[in-house]
XYZ file of C-alpha atoms in Angstrom:
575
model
C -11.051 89.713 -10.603
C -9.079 90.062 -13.106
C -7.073 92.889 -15.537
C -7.819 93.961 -18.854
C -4.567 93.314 -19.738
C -4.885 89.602 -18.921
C -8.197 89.298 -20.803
C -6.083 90.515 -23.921
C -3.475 87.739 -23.078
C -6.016 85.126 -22.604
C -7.535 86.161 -26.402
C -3.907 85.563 -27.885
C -3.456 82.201 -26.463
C -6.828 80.890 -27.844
C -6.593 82.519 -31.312
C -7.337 80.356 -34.050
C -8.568 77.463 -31.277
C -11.658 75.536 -31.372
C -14.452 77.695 -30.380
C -15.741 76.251 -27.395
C -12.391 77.563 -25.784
C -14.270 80.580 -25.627
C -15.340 79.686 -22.120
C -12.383 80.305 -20.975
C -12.828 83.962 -20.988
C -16.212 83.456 -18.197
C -15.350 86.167 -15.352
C -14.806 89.980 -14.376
C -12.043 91.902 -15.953
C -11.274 95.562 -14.335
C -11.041 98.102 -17.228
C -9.938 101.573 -16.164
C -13.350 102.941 -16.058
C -15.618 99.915 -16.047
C -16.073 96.460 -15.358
C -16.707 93.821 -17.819
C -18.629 90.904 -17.057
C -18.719 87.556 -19.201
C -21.455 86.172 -17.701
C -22.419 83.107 -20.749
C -20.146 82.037 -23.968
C -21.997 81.068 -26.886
C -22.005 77.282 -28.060
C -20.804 78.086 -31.106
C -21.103 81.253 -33.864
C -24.446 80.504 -34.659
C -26.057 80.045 -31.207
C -27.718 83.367 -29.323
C -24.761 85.493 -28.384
C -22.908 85.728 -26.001
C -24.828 87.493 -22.150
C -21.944 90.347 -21.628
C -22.463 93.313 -18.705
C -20.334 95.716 -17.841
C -20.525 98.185 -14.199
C -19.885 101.250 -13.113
C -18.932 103.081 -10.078
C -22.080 105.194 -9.435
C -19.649 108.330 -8.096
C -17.116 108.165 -11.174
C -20.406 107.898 -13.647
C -20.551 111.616 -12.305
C -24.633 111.840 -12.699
C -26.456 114.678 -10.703
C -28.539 114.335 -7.296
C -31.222 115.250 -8.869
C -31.138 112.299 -11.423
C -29.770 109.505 -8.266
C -32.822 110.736 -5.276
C -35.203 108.014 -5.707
C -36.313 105.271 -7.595
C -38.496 107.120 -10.441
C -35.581 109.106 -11.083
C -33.196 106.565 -11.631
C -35.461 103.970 -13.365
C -36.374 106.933 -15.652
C -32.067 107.371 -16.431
C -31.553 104.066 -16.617
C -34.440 104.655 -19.354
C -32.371 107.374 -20.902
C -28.982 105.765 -20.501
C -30.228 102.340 -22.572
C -31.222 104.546 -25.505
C -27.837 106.512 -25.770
C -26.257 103.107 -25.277
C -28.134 101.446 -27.887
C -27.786 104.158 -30.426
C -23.664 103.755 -30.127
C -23.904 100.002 -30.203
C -25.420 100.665 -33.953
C -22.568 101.936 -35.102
C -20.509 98.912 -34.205
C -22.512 96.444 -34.507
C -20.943 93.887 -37.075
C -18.277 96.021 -38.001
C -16.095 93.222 -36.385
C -16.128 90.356 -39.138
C -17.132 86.567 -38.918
C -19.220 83.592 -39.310
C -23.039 83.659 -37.778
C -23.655 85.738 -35.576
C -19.889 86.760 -35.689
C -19.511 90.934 -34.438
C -23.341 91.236 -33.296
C -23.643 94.008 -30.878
C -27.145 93.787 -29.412
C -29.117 95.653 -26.769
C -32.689 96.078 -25.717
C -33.666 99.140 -28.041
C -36.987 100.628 -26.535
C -40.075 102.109 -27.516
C -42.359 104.915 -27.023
C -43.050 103.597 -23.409
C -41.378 103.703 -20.513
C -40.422 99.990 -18.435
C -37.978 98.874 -16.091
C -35.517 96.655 -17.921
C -33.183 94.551 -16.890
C -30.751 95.860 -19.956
C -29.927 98.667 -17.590
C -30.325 99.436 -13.996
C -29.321 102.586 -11.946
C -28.617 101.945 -8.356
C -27.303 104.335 -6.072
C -23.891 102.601 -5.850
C -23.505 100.973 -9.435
C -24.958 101.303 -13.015
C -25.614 97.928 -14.618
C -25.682 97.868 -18.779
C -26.745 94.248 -20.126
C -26.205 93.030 -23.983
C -24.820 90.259 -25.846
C -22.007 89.793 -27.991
C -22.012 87.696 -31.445
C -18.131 85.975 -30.285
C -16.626 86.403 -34.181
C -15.360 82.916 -35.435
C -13.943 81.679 -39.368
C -16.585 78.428 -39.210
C -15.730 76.906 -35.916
C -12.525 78.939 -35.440
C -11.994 81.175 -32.916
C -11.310 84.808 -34.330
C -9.792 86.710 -31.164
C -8.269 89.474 -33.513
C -11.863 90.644 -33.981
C -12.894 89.931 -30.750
C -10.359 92.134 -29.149
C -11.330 95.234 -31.576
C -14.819 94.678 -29.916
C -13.654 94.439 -26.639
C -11.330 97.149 -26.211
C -11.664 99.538 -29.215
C -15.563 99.702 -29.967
C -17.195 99.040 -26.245
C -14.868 101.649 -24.655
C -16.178 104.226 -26.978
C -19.790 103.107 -26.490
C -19.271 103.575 -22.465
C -17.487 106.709 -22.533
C -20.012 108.217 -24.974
C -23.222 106.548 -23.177
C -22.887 106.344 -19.146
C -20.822 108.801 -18.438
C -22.963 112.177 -17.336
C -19.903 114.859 -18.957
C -20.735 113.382 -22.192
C -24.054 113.777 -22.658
C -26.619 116.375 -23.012
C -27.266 117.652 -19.448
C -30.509 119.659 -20.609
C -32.048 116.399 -21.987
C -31.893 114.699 -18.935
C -32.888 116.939 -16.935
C -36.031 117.088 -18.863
C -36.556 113.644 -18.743
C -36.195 113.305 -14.793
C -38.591 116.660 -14.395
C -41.170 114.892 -17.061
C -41.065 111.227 -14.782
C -41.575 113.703 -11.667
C -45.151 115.745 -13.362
C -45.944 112.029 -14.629
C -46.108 110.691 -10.999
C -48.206 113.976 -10.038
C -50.631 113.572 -12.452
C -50.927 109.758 -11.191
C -51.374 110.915 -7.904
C -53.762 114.034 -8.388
C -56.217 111.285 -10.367
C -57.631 109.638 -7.162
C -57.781 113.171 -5.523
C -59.641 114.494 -7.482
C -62.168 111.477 -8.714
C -60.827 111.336 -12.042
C -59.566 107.417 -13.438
C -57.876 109.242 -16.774
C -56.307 112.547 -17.865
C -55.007 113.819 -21.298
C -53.392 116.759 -21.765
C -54.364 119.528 -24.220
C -51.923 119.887 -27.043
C -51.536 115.909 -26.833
C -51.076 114.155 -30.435
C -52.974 110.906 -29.965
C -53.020 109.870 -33.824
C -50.077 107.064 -34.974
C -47.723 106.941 -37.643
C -49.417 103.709 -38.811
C -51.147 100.780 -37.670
C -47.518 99.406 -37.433
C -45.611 102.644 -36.200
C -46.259 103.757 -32.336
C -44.682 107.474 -34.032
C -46.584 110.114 -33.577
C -48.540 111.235 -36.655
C -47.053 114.330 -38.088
C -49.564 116.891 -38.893
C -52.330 115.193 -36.711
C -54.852 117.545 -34.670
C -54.364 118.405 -31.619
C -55.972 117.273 -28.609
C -58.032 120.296 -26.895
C -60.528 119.077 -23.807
C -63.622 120.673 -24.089
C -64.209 123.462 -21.349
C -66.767 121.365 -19.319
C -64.443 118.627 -18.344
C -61.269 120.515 -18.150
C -59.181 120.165 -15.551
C -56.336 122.278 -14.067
C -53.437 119.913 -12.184
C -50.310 121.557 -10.123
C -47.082 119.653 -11.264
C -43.977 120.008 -9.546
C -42.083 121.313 -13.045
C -45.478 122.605 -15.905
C -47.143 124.169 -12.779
C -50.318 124.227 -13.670
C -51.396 122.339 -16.382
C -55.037 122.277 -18.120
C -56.653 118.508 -19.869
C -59.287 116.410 -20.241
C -60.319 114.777 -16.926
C -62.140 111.736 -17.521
C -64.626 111.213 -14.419
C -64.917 107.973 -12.385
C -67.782 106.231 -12.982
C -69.046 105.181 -16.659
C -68.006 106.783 -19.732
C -68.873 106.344 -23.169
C -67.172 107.438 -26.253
C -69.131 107.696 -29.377
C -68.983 109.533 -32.714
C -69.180 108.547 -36.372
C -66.265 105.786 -37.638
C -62.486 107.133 -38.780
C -63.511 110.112 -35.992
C -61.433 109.183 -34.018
C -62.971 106.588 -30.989
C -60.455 104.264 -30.897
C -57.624 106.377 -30.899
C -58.704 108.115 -27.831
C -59.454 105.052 -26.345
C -55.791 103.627 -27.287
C -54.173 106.557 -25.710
C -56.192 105.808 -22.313
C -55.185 101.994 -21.966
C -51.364 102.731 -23.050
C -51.527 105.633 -20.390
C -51.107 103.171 -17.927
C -47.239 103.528 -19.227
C -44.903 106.739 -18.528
C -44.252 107.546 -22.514
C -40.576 109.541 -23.785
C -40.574 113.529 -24.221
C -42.190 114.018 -27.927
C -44.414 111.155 -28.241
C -47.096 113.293 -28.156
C -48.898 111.327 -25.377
C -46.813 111.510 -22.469
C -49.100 113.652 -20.478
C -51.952 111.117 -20.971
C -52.041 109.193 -17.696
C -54.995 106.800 -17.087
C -55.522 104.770 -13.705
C -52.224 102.345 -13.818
C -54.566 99.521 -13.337
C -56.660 99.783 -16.017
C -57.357 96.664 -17.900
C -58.175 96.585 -21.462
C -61.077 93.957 -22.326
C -61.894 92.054 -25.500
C -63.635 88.802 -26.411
C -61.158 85.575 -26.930
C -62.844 82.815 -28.909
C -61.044 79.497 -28.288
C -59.897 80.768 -24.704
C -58.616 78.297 -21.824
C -60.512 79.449 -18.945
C -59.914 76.908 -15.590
C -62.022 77.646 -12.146
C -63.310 81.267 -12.734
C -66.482 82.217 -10.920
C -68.218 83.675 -13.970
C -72.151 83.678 -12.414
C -72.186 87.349 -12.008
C -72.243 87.741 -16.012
C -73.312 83.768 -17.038
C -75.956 81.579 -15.141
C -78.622 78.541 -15.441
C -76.628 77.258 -18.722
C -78.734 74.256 -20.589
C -76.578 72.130 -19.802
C -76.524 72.912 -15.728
C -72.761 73.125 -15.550
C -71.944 75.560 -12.816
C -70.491 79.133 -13.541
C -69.378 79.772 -9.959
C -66.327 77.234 -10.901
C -66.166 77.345 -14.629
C -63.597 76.217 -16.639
C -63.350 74.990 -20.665
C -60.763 74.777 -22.965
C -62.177 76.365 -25.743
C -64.377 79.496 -24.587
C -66.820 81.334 -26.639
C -66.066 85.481 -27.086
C -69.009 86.161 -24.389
C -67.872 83.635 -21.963
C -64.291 84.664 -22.484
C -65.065 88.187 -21.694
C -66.947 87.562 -18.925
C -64.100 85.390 -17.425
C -61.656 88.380 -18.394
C -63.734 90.608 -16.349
C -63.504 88.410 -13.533
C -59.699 87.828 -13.324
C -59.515 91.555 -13.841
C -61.130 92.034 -10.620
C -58.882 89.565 -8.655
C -56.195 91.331 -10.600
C -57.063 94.518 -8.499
C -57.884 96.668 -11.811
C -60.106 99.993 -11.018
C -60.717 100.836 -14.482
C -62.362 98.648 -17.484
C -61.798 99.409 -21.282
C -63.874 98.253 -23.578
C -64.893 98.763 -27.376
C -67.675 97.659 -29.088
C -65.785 96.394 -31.905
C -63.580 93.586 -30.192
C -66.707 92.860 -27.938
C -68.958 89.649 -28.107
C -72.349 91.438 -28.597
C -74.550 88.999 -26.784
C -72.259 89.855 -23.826
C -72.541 93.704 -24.301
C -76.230 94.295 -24.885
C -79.772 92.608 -25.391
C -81.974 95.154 -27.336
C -85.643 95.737 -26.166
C -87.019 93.648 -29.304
C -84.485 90.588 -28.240
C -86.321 90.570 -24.772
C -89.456 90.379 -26.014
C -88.186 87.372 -28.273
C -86.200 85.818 -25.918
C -87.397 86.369 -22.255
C -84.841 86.975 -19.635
C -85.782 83.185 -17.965
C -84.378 81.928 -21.125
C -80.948 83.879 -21.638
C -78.279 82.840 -19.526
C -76.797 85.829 -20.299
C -76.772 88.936 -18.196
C -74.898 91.539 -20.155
C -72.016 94.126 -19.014
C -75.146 96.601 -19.863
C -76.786 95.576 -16.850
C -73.698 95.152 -14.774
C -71.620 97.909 -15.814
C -73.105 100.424 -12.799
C -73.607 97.728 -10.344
C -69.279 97.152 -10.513
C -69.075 100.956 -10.126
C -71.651 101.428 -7.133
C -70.629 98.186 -5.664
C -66.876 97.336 -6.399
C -65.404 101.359 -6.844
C -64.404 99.713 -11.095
C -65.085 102.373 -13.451
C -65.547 101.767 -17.486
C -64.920 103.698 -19.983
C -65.922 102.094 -22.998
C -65.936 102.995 -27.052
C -69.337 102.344 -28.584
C -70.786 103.052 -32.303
C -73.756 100.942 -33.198
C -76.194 100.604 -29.918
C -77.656 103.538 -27.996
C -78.529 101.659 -24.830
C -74.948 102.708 -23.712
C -76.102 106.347 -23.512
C -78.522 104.995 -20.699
C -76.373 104.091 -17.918
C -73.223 106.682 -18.526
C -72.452 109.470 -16.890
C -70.293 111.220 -18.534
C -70.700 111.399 -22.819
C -67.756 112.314 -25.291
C -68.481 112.531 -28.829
C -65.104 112.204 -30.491
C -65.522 114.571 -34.058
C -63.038 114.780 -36.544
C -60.488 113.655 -33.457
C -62.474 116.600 -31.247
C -63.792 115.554 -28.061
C -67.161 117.475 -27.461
C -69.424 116.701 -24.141
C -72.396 115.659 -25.184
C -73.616 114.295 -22.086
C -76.703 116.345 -21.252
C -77.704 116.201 -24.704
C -77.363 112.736 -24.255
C -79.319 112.278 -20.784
C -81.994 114.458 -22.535
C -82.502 112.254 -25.638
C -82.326 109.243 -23.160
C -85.275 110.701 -21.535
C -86.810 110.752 -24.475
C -86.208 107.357 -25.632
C -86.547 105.318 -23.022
C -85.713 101.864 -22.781
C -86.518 98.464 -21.693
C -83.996 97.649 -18.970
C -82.525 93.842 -18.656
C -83.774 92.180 -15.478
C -80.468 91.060 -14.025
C -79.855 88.791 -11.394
C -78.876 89.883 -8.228
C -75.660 90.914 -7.979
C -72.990 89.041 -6.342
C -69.210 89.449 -5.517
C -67.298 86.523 -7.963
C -65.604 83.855 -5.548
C -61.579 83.193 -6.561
C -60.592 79.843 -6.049
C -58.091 79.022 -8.826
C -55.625 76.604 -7.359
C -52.091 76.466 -9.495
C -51.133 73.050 -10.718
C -48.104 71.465 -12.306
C -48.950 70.684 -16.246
C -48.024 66.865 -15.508
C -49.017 65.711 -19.238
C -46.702 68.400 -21.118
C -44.132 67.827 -18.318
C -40.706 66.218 -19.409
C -39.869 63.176 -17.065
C -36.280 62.815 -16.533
C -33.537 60.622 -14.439
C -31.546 61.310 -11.586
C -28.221 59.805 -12.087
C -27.460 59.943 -8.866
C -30.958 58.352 -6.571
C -32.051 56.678 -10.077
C -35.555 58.469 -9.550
C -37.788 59.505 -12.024
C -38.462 63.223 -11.384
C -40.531 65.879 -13.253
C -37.956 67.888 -15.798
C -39.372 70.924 -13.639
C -35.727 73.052 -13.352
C -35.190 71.636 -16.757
C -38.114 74.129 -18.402
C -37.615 76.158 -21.194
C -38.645 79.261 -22.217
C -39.117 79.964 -26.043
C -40.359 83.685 -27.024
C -42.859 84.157 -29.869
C -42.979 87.896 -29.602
C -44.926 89.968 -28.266
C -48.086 87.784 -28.616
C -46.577 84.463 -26.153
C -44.324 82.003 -25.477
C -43.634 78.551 -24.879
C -42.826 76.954 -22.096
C -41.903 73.400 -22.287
C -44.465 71.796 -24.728
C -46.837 74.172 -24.289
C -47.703 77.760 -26.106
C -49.079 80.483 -23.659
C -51.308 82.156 -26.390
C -51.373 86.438 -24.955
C -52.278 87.968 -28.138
C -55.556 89.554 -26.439
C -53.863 91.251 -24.191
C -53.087 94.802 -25.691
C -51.305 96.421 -23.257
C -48.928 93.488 -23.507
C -46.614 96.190 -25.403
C -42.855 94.621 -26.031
C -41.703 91.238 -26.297
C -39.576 91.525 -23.370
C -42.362 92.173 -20.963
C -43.621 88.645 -23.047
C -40.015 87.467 -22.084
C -40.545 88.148 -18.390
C -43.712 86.531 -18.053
C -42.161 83.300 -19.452
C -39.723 83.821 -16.686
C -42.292 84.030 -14.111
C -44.494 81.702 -14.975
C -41.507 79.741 -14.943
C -40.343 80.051 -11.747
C -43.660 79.996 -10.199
C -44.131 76.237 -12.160
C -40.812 75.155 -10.726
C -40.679 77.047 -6.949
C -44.444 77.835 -5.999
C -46.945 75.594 -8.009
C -47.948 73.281 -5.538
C -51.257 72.021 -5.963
C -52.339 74.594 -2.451
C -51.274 77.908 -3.599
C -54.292 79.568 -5.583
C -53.354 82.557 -8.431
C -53.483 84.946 -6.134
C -50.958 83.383 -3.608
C -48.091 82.965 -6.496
C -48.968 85.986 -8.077
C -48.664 88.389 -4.800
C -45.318 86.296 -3.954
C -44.091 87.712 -7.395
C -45.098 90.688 -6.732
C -43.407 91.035 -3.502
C -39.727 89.714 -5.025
C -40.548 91.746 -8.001
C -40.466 95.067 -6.107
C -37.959 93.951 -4.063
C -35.236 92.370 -6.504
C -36.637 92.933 -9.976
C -36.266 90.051 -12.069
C -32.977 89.175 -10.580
C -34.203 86.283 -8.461
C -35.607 84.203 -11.480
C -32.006 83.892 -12.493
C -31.548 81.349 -9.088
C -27.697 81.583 -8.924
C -26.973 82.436 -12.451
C -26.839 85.869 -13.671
C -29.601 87.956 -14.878
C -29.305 88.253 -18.094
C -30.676 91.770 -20.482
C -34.191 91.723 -22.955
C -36.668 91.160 -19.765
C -39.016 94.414 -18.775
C -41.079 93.670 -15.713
C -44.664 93.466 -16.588
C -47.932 94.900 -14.570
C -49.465 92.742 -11.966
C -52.702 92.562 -14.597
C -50.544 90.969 -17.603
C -49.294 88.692 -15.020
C -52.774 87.251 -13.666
C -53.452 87.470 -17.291
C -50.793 85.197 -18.235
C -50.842 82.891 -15.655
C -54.724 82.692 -16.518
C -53.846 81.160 -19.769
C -51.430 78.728 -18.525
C -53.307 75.300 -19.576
C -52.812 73.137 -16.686
């Protein structure tokens, strides 16, 4: 390893050089109270910056026991410590002149959620900070002079002021480790005491805007109603009063703009820990709960979709279906499916992004249509069978059809963004108006089978110089991220824009990584979904996403995803 000083030497002897001299500077460099890590040079100014990392001694960072004890605590200050550490990079970022991307200072900059990132880690020996560096250049020209101001004038500052415990706000940390500790107790308390979901009264649910995850200033406050209150014992609140939302099935209803949807939001983003003042970080639903909508257009390959779709016109078999262009019904029913593989113990749905003909048949479309003639048996008639059968509950957002009041148990009606239980009222009208119930086929547990296959016609063929073979481009992939909503992966686009508790384009980021290592490392043609997905798993909790780097280094802007937006992605993989 080398010294700081020499790094400073090494930037005056390749001033004013060609830029690709850069490279030079690849290594460690011992700073008095930090490491710096090159870890990849930029091409040239106008290529993605420059992978930089810098360590510290664990001890010397000076941070409490209290933050250090386990892994909540320090995933939720490594949380903490990216934010402060983000908010000084702003202030330096392209204050250092150039061409391109010339004085960029970039780090992962997170949102109302809570993930593990790789742009910082907290270990009980070391912390780990990840970013990049826009190398400044004149055109081609290597600028060192700025360089060095980034190097050892503004990172310096953004250390000292960021990682180091003496320098930041003791109180707000300790909040933050006492509000991961009451999160993990209301996770825990759900199973005891049959609930799938909680929310807390005095939550804000409302957003900023349909673009802004903000809270809504001035927004009503969430207050459960008395009958399905709940008091829960945290280690820091004590005891603390909500909304517990019963397993089983439960419907939320009320009249449009009342509010619905925004309950129902809150649930399926409560499978995240959310920041002090969001408003809903003491809404904590089931952390495998799987949102559910209908995907026209969808690749589904080998999914055992007979418990929702059977006796099709055309005979194909729905214990092994696949197409590559899905309707919303069969799409939903396939989601359902792969949910259950996926291991998820709580379905959310809402009527609006639901096919209908998969939801609910009316009595009068029975009588039309006779149950011999629908291949269709809809989540209506299912719905209890996966709770009495399976242990999945539902909770699902409904507005238009009132055969949903039949088969719930529990009833919220959602007015003016007040919950109110209606259920008895409910059960009492249902009584009332009875209805014709869908004959549905006997139920059967779906059959998982999906074998994992190399995508041979998008794969790039290339030459080994040294054998002359003709080999698949396999460790050759690439990974190109379209945001939040997919990626590419060679030639082909991994379309996730259903999936809507995919929540930051670096979870999107890690999935491509994934997927990619499972394509080039586990895809075998034997291995089924479940195979490569509990492998990742496995490595996942055991190395994070270090281990997709091979021997390189791990580079910052990946956030490790849930095991259901993995299944979920790797479902979508066309091959």
């Amino acid at each position: 390893m080398q010294s700081d000083r020499e790094l400073r030497e090494q930037l005056r002897n390749i001033d004013h050089k060609s830029y690709p001299q850069y490279k030079s500077l690849k290594g460690s460099y011992r700073f008095p109270k930090y490491i710096l890590h090159i870890d990849h040079v930029q091409g040239d100014p106008f290529a993605a910056p420059s992978d930089v990392r810098v360590t510290i001694d664990a001890t010397k960072a000076g941070f409490p026991d209290f933050a250090m004890k386990d892994g909540l605590t320090r995933d939720r200050l490594a949380d903490l410590l990216v934010r402060e550490f983000a908010r000084q990079v702003n202030a330096f970022s392209f204050k250092a002149k150039g061409s391109g991307k010339s004085g960029l200072i970039s780090v992962s900059h997170p949102g109302q959620e809570v993930l593990r990132r790789t742009a910082c880690q907290v270990r009980t020996n070391e912390i780990i900070v990840r970013f990049s560096i826009g190398f400044p250049a004149n055109g081609r020209t290597i600028n060192a002079r700025e360089l060095d101001k980034i190097l050892f004038d503004f990172l310096p500052v953004c250390v000292e002021k960021a990682l180091y415990y003496e320098n930041l706000d003791a109180t707000r940390i300790k909040e933050a480790i006492d509000l991961a500790e009451d999160q993990r107790a209301i996770r825990q308390q759900l199973k005891e005491k049959g609930l799938v979901a909680f929310v807390a009264n005095g939550s804000i649910l409302p957003r900023e805007s349909g673009i802004s995850s903000r809270p809504m200033k001035g927004a009503k406050a969430f207050v459960s109603p008395e009958s399905l209150q709940v008091t829960l014992e945290l280690p820091h609140k004590g005891k603390f009063k909500g909304m517990g939302v019963k397993q089983g099935i439960t419907l939320i209803v009320g009249g449009g703009y009342h509010g619905k949807s925004t309950l129902l939001n809150a649930l399926e983003l409560g499978v995240y820990d959310h920041i002090a003042g969001d408003g809903r970080e003491y809404v904590i639903a089931d952390d495998t709960a799987l949102k559910l909508c209908a995907e026209d257009g969808r690749f589904i390959k080998n999914v055992d979709i007979s418990m929702f779709i059977n006796d099709l016109p055309n005979g194909r078999d729905t214990h092994d279906f696949s197409t590559k262009d899905a309707s919303g019904s069969t799409s939903q029913a396939a989601g359902i499916v792969e949910g259950i593989e996926a291991g998820s113990q709580l379905f959310l749905l809402d009527e609006d992004t639901s096919a209908t003909n998969f939801m609910v048949r009316d009595a009068f479309m029975q009588k039309v249509v006779s149950p011999d003639q629908e291949p269709i048996t809809p989540f209506l008639a299912r719905a209890r069978e996966l709770y009495e059968k399976m242990d999945i509950s539902t909770i699902l957002v409904a507005g238009s059809s009132g055969a949903f009041f039949h088969i719930a148990d529990t009833v919220i009606q959602m007015d003016q963004y007040e919950p109110v239980d209606i259920t008895q009222k409910a059960k009492d009208l249902c009584r009332e108006f009875p209805i014709t119930a869908d004959v549905a086929k006997p139920f059967e547990n779906p059959v998982f089978h999906r074998i994992m296959e190399k995508d041979k016609n998008g794969a790039v063929k290339r030459r080994d110089y040294r054998t002359g073979a003709i080999k698949d481009a396999g460790d050759h992939l690439k990974v190109k991220i379209l945001g939040v909503d997919g990626f590419a992966l060679g030639k082909q686009n991994v379309d996730l824009r259903y999936l809507e508790q995919l929540i930051d384009s670096e979870q999107t980021a890690a999935l491509g990584q994934l997927l990619k290592y499972a394509v080039e490392n586990l895809v075998d043609g034997k291995r089924s979904i479940a195979d490569v997905v509990e492998y990742l798993q496995v490595k996942l909790e055991q190395e994070g996403m270090q281990f997709t780097a091979g021997r390189g280094t791990l580079s910052g802007g990946l956030a490790i995803p849930r095991k259901q937006e993995i299944y979920a992605c790797f479902n979508r993989y066309r091959i």
